[in-house]
PDB file of C-alpha atoms in Angstrom:
ATOM      1  CA  MET A   1      44.512 111.528  64.453  1.00 85.00           C
ATOM      2  CA  ILE A   2      43.273 107.981  64.581  1.00 88.00           C
ATOM      3  CA  LYS A   3      44.000 106.040  67.773  1.00 85.00           C
ATOM      4  CA  ILE A   4      44.634 102.359  67.054  1.00 87.00           C
ATOM      5  CA  GLU A   5      43.569  99.568  69.399  1.00 85.00           C
ATOM      6  CA  TYR A   6      45.838  96.684  68.447  1.00 87.00           C
ATOM      7  CA  PRO A   7      44.605  93.106  68.774  1.00 85.00           C
ATOM      8  CA  LEU A   8      46.409  90.741  71.095  1.00 87.00           C
ATOM      9  CA  TYR A   9      48.771  88.677  69.006  1.00 91.00           C
ATOM     10  CA  ASN A  10      51.404  86.166  70.056  1.00 92.00           C
ATOM     11  CA  PHE A  11      54.438  87.366  68.082  1.00 95.00           C
ATOM     12  CA  ARG A  12      57.242  84.897  67.463  1.00 96.00           C
ATOM     13  CA  ILE A  13      60.453  86.518  68.717  1.00 96.00           C
ATOM     14  CA  LYS A  14      63.898  84.965  69.052  1.00 95.00           C
ATOM     15  CA  THR A  15      67.512  85.960  69.551  1.00 95.00           C
ATOM     16  CA  SER A  16      70.120  84.964  66.987  1.00 93.00           C
ATOM     17  CA  GLY A  17      73.702  86.189  66.829  1.00 91.00           C
ATOM     18  CA  GLY A  18      72.988  88.654  69.634  1.00 93.00           C
ATOM     19  CA  LYS A  19      70.113  90.275  67.683  1.00 94.00           C
ATOM     20  CA  GLU A  20      66.418  90.099  68.405  1.00 96.00           C
ATOM     21  CA  LEU A  21      64.355  88.849  65.473  1.00 96.00           C
ATOM     22  CA  ILE A  22      60.603  88.782  64.866  1.00 97.00           C
ATOM     23  CA  PHE A  23      58.800  86.478  62.467  1.00 96.00           C
ATOM     24  CA  ASP A  24      56.981  88.382  59.727  1.00 95.00           C
ATOM     25  CA  SER A  25      53.893  86.316  58.898  1.00 93.00           C
ATOM     26  CA  VAL A  26      53.370  88.159  55.598  1.00 95.00           C
ATOM     27  CA  ARG A  27      56.924  87.794  54.266  1.00 94.00           C
ATOM     28  CA  LYS A  28      57.231  84.420  56.035  1.00 95.00           C
ATOM     29  CA  GLN A  29      60.716  85.185  57.329  1.00 95.00           C
ATOM     30  CA  TRP A  30      62.600  86.339  60.398  1.00 96.00           C
ATOM     31  CA  VAL A  31      63.560  90.035  60.389  1.00 96.00           C
ATOM     32  CA  ALA A  32      65.506  92.287  62.758  1.00 96.00           C
ATOM     33  CA  LEU A  33      63.276  93.612  65.521  1.00 96.00           C
ATOM     34  CA  THR A  34      63.862  97.364  65.275  1.00 95.00           C
ATOM     35  CA  PRO A  35      61.497  99.978  66.759  1.00 95.00           C
ATOM     36  CA  GLU A  36      60.058 100.613  63.267  1.00 95.00           C
ATOM     37  CA  GLU A  37      59.675  96.874  62.612  1.00 95.00           C
ATOM     38  CA  TRP A  38      57.723  96.514  65.863  1.00 95.00           C
ATOM     39  CA  VAL A  39      55.259  99.154  64.620  1.00 95.00           C
ATOM     40  CA  ARG A  40      55.078  97.502  61.177  1.00 96.00           C
ATOM     41  CA  GLN A  41      54.376  94.038  62.619  1.00 96.00           C
ATOM     42  CA  ASN A  42      51.658  95.359  64.930  1.00 95.00           C
ATOM     43  CA  PHE A  43      50.053  97.317  62.109  1.00 95.00           C
ATOM     44  CA  LEU A  44      50.106  94.264  59.825  1.00 96.00           C
ATOM     45  CA  GLN A  45      48.233  92.278  62.473  1.00 95.00           C
ATOM     46  CA  TYR A  46      45.773  95.164  62.905  1.00 95.00           C
ATOM     47  CA  LEU A  47      45.087  95.198  59.159  1.00 95.00           C
ATOM     48  CA  MET A  48      44.556  91.431  59.078  1.00 95.00           C
ATOM     49  CA  LEU A  49      42.719  90.803  62.361  1.00 94.00           C
ATOM     50  CA  VAL A  50      40.713  94.015  62.775  1.00 93.00           C
ATOM     51  CA  LYS A  51      40.292  95.379  59.253  1.00 94.00           C
ATOM     52  CA  ASN A  52      40.078  91.928  57.591  1.00 94.00           C
ATOM     53  CA  TYR A  53      42.697  92.387  54.875  1.00 95.00           C
ATOM     54  CA  SER A  54      44.178  89.163  53.561  1.00 94.00           C
ATOM     55  CA  ALA A  55      47.919  88.620  54.002  1.00 94.00           C
ATOM     56  CA  SER A  56      47.968  87.336  50.426  1.00 94.00           C
ATOM     57  CA  LEU A  57      47.002  90.840  49.242  1.00 95.00           C
ATOM     58  CA  MET A  58      49.810  92.584  51.136  1.00 96.00           C
ATOM     59  CA  ALA A  59      53.385  93.423  50.268  1.00 95.00           C
ATOM     60  CA  VAL A  60      55.929  94.431  52.900  1.00 96.00           C
ATOM     61  CA  GLU A  61      58.848  96.682  51.963  1.00 92.00           C
ATOM     62  CA  LYS A  62      57.570  96.861  48.388  1.00 91.00           C
ATOM     63  CA  GLU A  63      60.259  98.273  46.105  1.00 87.00           C
ATOM     64  CA  ILE A  64      59.272 101.252  43.974  1.00 88.00           C
ATOM     65  CA  HIS A  65      61.180 103.559  41.629  1.00 87.00           C
ATOM     66  CA  LEU A  66      61.151 107.347  41.958  1.00 82.00           C
ATOM     67  CA  GLY A  67      63.103 108.458  38.948  1.00 84.00           C
ATOM     68  CA  SER A  68      66.532 106.933  39.444  1.00 87.00           C
ATOM     69  CA  LEU A  69      65.925 106.345  43.175  1.00 87.00           C
ATOM     70  CA  ILE A  70      64.813 103.010  44.596  1.00 90.00           C
ATOM     71  CA  LYS A  71      62.577 103.287  47.682  1.00 88.00           C
ATOM     72  CA  ARG A  72      60.537 100.828  49.724  1.00 91.00           C
ATOM     73  CA  CYS A  73      56.955 101.190  50.907  1.00 91.00           C
ATOM     74  CA  ASP A  74      56.503  99.676  54.375  1.00 93.00           C
ATOM     75  CA  ILE A  75      53.131  98.099  53.572  1.00 96.00           C
ATOM     76  CA  VAL A  76      51.107  98.019  50.361  1.00 96.00           C
ATOM     77  CA  VAL A  77      47.634  96.491  50.317  1.00 96.00           C
ATOM     78  CA  TYR A  78      46.155  95.384  47.002  1.00 95.00           C
ATOM     79  CA  THR A  79      42.604  94.761  45.847  1.00 93.00           C
ATOM     80  CA  LYS A  80      41.487  91.304  44.761  1.00 91.00           C
ATOM     81  CA  GLU A  81      42.112  92.552  41.220  1.00 92.00           C
ATOM     82  CA  ALA A  82      45.791  93.125  42.171  1.00 91.00           C
ATOM     83  CA  LYS A  83      45.518  96.923  42.032  1.00 94.00           C
ATOM     84  CA  PRO A  84      47.315  98.918  44.755  1.00 94.00           C
ATOM     85  CA  LEU A  85      44.745 100.256  47.216  1.00 95.00           C
ATOM     86  CA  LEU A  86      46.577 101.475  50.298  1.00 95.00           C
ATOM     87  CA  ILE A  87      50.129 102.440  51.306  1.00 95.00           C
ATOM     88  CA  VAL A  88      51.235 102.505  54.949  1.00 96.00           C
ATOM     89  CA  GLU A  89      54.379 104.294  56.105  1.00 95.00           C
ATOM     90  CA  CYS A  90      55.501 103.126  59.550  1.00 95.00           C
ATOM     91  CA  LYS A  91      57.716 105.087  61.887  1.00 95.00           C
ATOM     92  CA  ALA A  92      59.099 104.200  65.303  1.00 94.00           C
ATOM     93  CA  MET A  93      56.902 105.143  68.254  1.00 92.00           C
ATOM     94  CA  ASN A  94      59.140 108.085  69.210  1.00 91.00           C
ATOM     95  CA  VAL A  95      58.835 109.675  65.735  1.00 93.00           C
ATOM     96  CA  ASP A  96      56.235 112.417  65.312  1.00 91.00           C
ATOM     97  CA  LEU A  97      53.851 112.268  62.349  1.00 91.00           C
ATOM     98  CA  THR A  98      55.038 115.451  60.654  1.00 90.00           C
ATOM     99  CA  THR A  99      54.536 116.965  57.229  1.00 91.00           C
ATOM    100  CA  GLU A 100      57.892 115.419  56.266  1.00 92.00           C
ATOM    101  CA  VAL A 101      56.430 111.943  56.864  1.00 91.00           C
ATOM    102  CA  LEU A 102      53.345 112.862  54.838  1.00 90.00           C
ATOM    103  CA  ASP A 103      55.579 114.227  52.062  1.00 90.00           C
ATOM    104  CA  GLN A 104      57.451 110.908  52.017  1.00 90.00           C
ATOM    105  CA  ILE A 105      54.316 108.846  51.419  1.00 92.00           C
ATOM    106  CA  LEU A 106      53.048 111.374  48.872  1.00 89.00           C
ATOM    107  CA  ARG A 107      56.277 110.850  46.895  1.00 88.00           C
ATOM    108  CA  TYR A 108      55.675 107.087  47.021  1.00 90.00           C
ATOM    109  CA  ASN A 109      52.162 107.740  45.729  1.00 89.00           C
ATOM    110  CA  ILE A 110      53.637 109.288  42.563  1.00 86.00           C
ATOM    111  CA  SER A 111      55.163 105.931  41.629  1.00 87.00           C
ATOM    112  CA  LEU A 112      52.421 103.760  43.117  1.00 90.00           C
ATOM    113  CA  PRO A 113      49.062 105.575  42.972  1.00 91.00           C
ATOM    114  CA  VAL A 114      46.604 104.362  45.619  1.00 93.00           C
ATOM    115  CA  ARG A 115      43.302 105.500  47.048  1.00 94.00           C
ATOM    116  CA  TYR A 116      44.400 105.501  50.697  1.00 95.00           C
ATOM    117  CA  LEU A 117      47.585 106.776  52.371  1.00 95.00           C
ATOM    118  CA  ILE A 118      48.295 105.936  56.023  1.00 96.00           C
ATOM    119  CA  ILE A 119      51.155 107.136  58.221  1.00 95.00           C
ATOM    120  CA  THR A 120      51.624 105.658  61.687  1.00 95.00           C
ATOM    121  CA  ASN A 121      54.021 105.672  64.606  1.00 94.00           C
ATOM    122  CA  GLY A 122      52.234 102.783  66.271  1.00 91.00           C
ATOM    123  CA  SER A 123      50.357 104.910  68.763  1.00 86.00           C
ATOM    124  CA  TYR A 124      48.572 107.118  66.281  1.00 89.00           C
ATOM    125  CA  CYS A 125      47.775 107.202  62.592  1.00 94.00           C
ATOM    126  CA  LEU A 126      46.872 109.780  60.047  1.00 94.00           C
ATOM    127  CA  GLY A 127      44.905 108.482  57.098  1.00 94.00           C
ATOM    128  CA  TYR A 128      44.036 110.190  53.853  1.00 94.00           C
ATOM    129  CA  GLU A 129      41.824 109.393  50.912  1.00 94.00           C
ATOM    130  CA  ARG A 130      43.248 110.690  47.674  1.00 90.00           C
ATOM    131  CA  GLY A 131      40.878 112.536  45.378  1.00 84.00           C
ATOM    132  CA  ALA A 132      41.537 113.887  41.897  1.00 81.00           C
ATOM    133  CA  ASN A 133      43.191 117.037  43.269  1.00 84.00           C
ATOM    134  CA  SER A 134      42.893 116.702  47.031  1.00 86.00           C
ATOM    135  CA  LEU A 135      43.565 114.682  50.158  1.00 88.00           C
ATOM    136  CA  GLU A 136      40.723 114.124  52.577  1.00 93.00           C
ATOM    137  CA  LEU A 137      41.549 113.270  56.188  1.00 92.00           C
ATOM    138  CA  LEU A 138      40.054 109.934  57.259  1.00 93.00           C
ATOM    139  CA  ARG A 139      38.306 109.386  60.585  1.00 92.00           C
ATOM    140  CA  GLU A 140      39.169 105.678  60.576  1.00 92.00           C
ATOM    141  CA  ILE A 141      41.264 103.172  58.666  1.00 92.00           C
ATOM    142  CA  PRO A 142      39.142 101.654  55.883  1.00 92.00           C
ATOM    143  CA  ALA A 143      38.242  97.979  56.262  1.00 92.00           C
ATOM    144  CA  ALA A 144      38.561  95.371  53.531  1.00 91.00           C
ATOM    145  CA  THR A 145      35.513  95.008  51.345  1.00 80.00           C
ATOM    146  CA  THR A 146      34.163  91.540  50.742  1.00 57.00           C
TER     147      THR A 146
END
């Protein structure tokens, strides 16, 4: 497993209608602050501030089609050529990173083929590089290339 050291970031949080909201700097909108959203927002900042991915090359809750089903990828990172590079599936911190979570992101990869697959619960991550017929466990999250 990969242990993530998150950068300090001053999140914008507010209460509206009795609900806590957090400002998503990628989607540029306020969203409900759920346990999974907290992980997603921290991981987005990690990708931007530590791994140097541009927010303009990210999609949050990207809609994909699996047959007749419509699903959403938590985070998709694209190359400068607008090709999908990396999918991140975020879970709340109390959710274990099980084979069911890996199976979920592998299903997403059928519709949206990428080189890297990341699953995280905020505390830990598992990362994989997809080969022709294999998945190789990563030792660290890949950084953006310049």
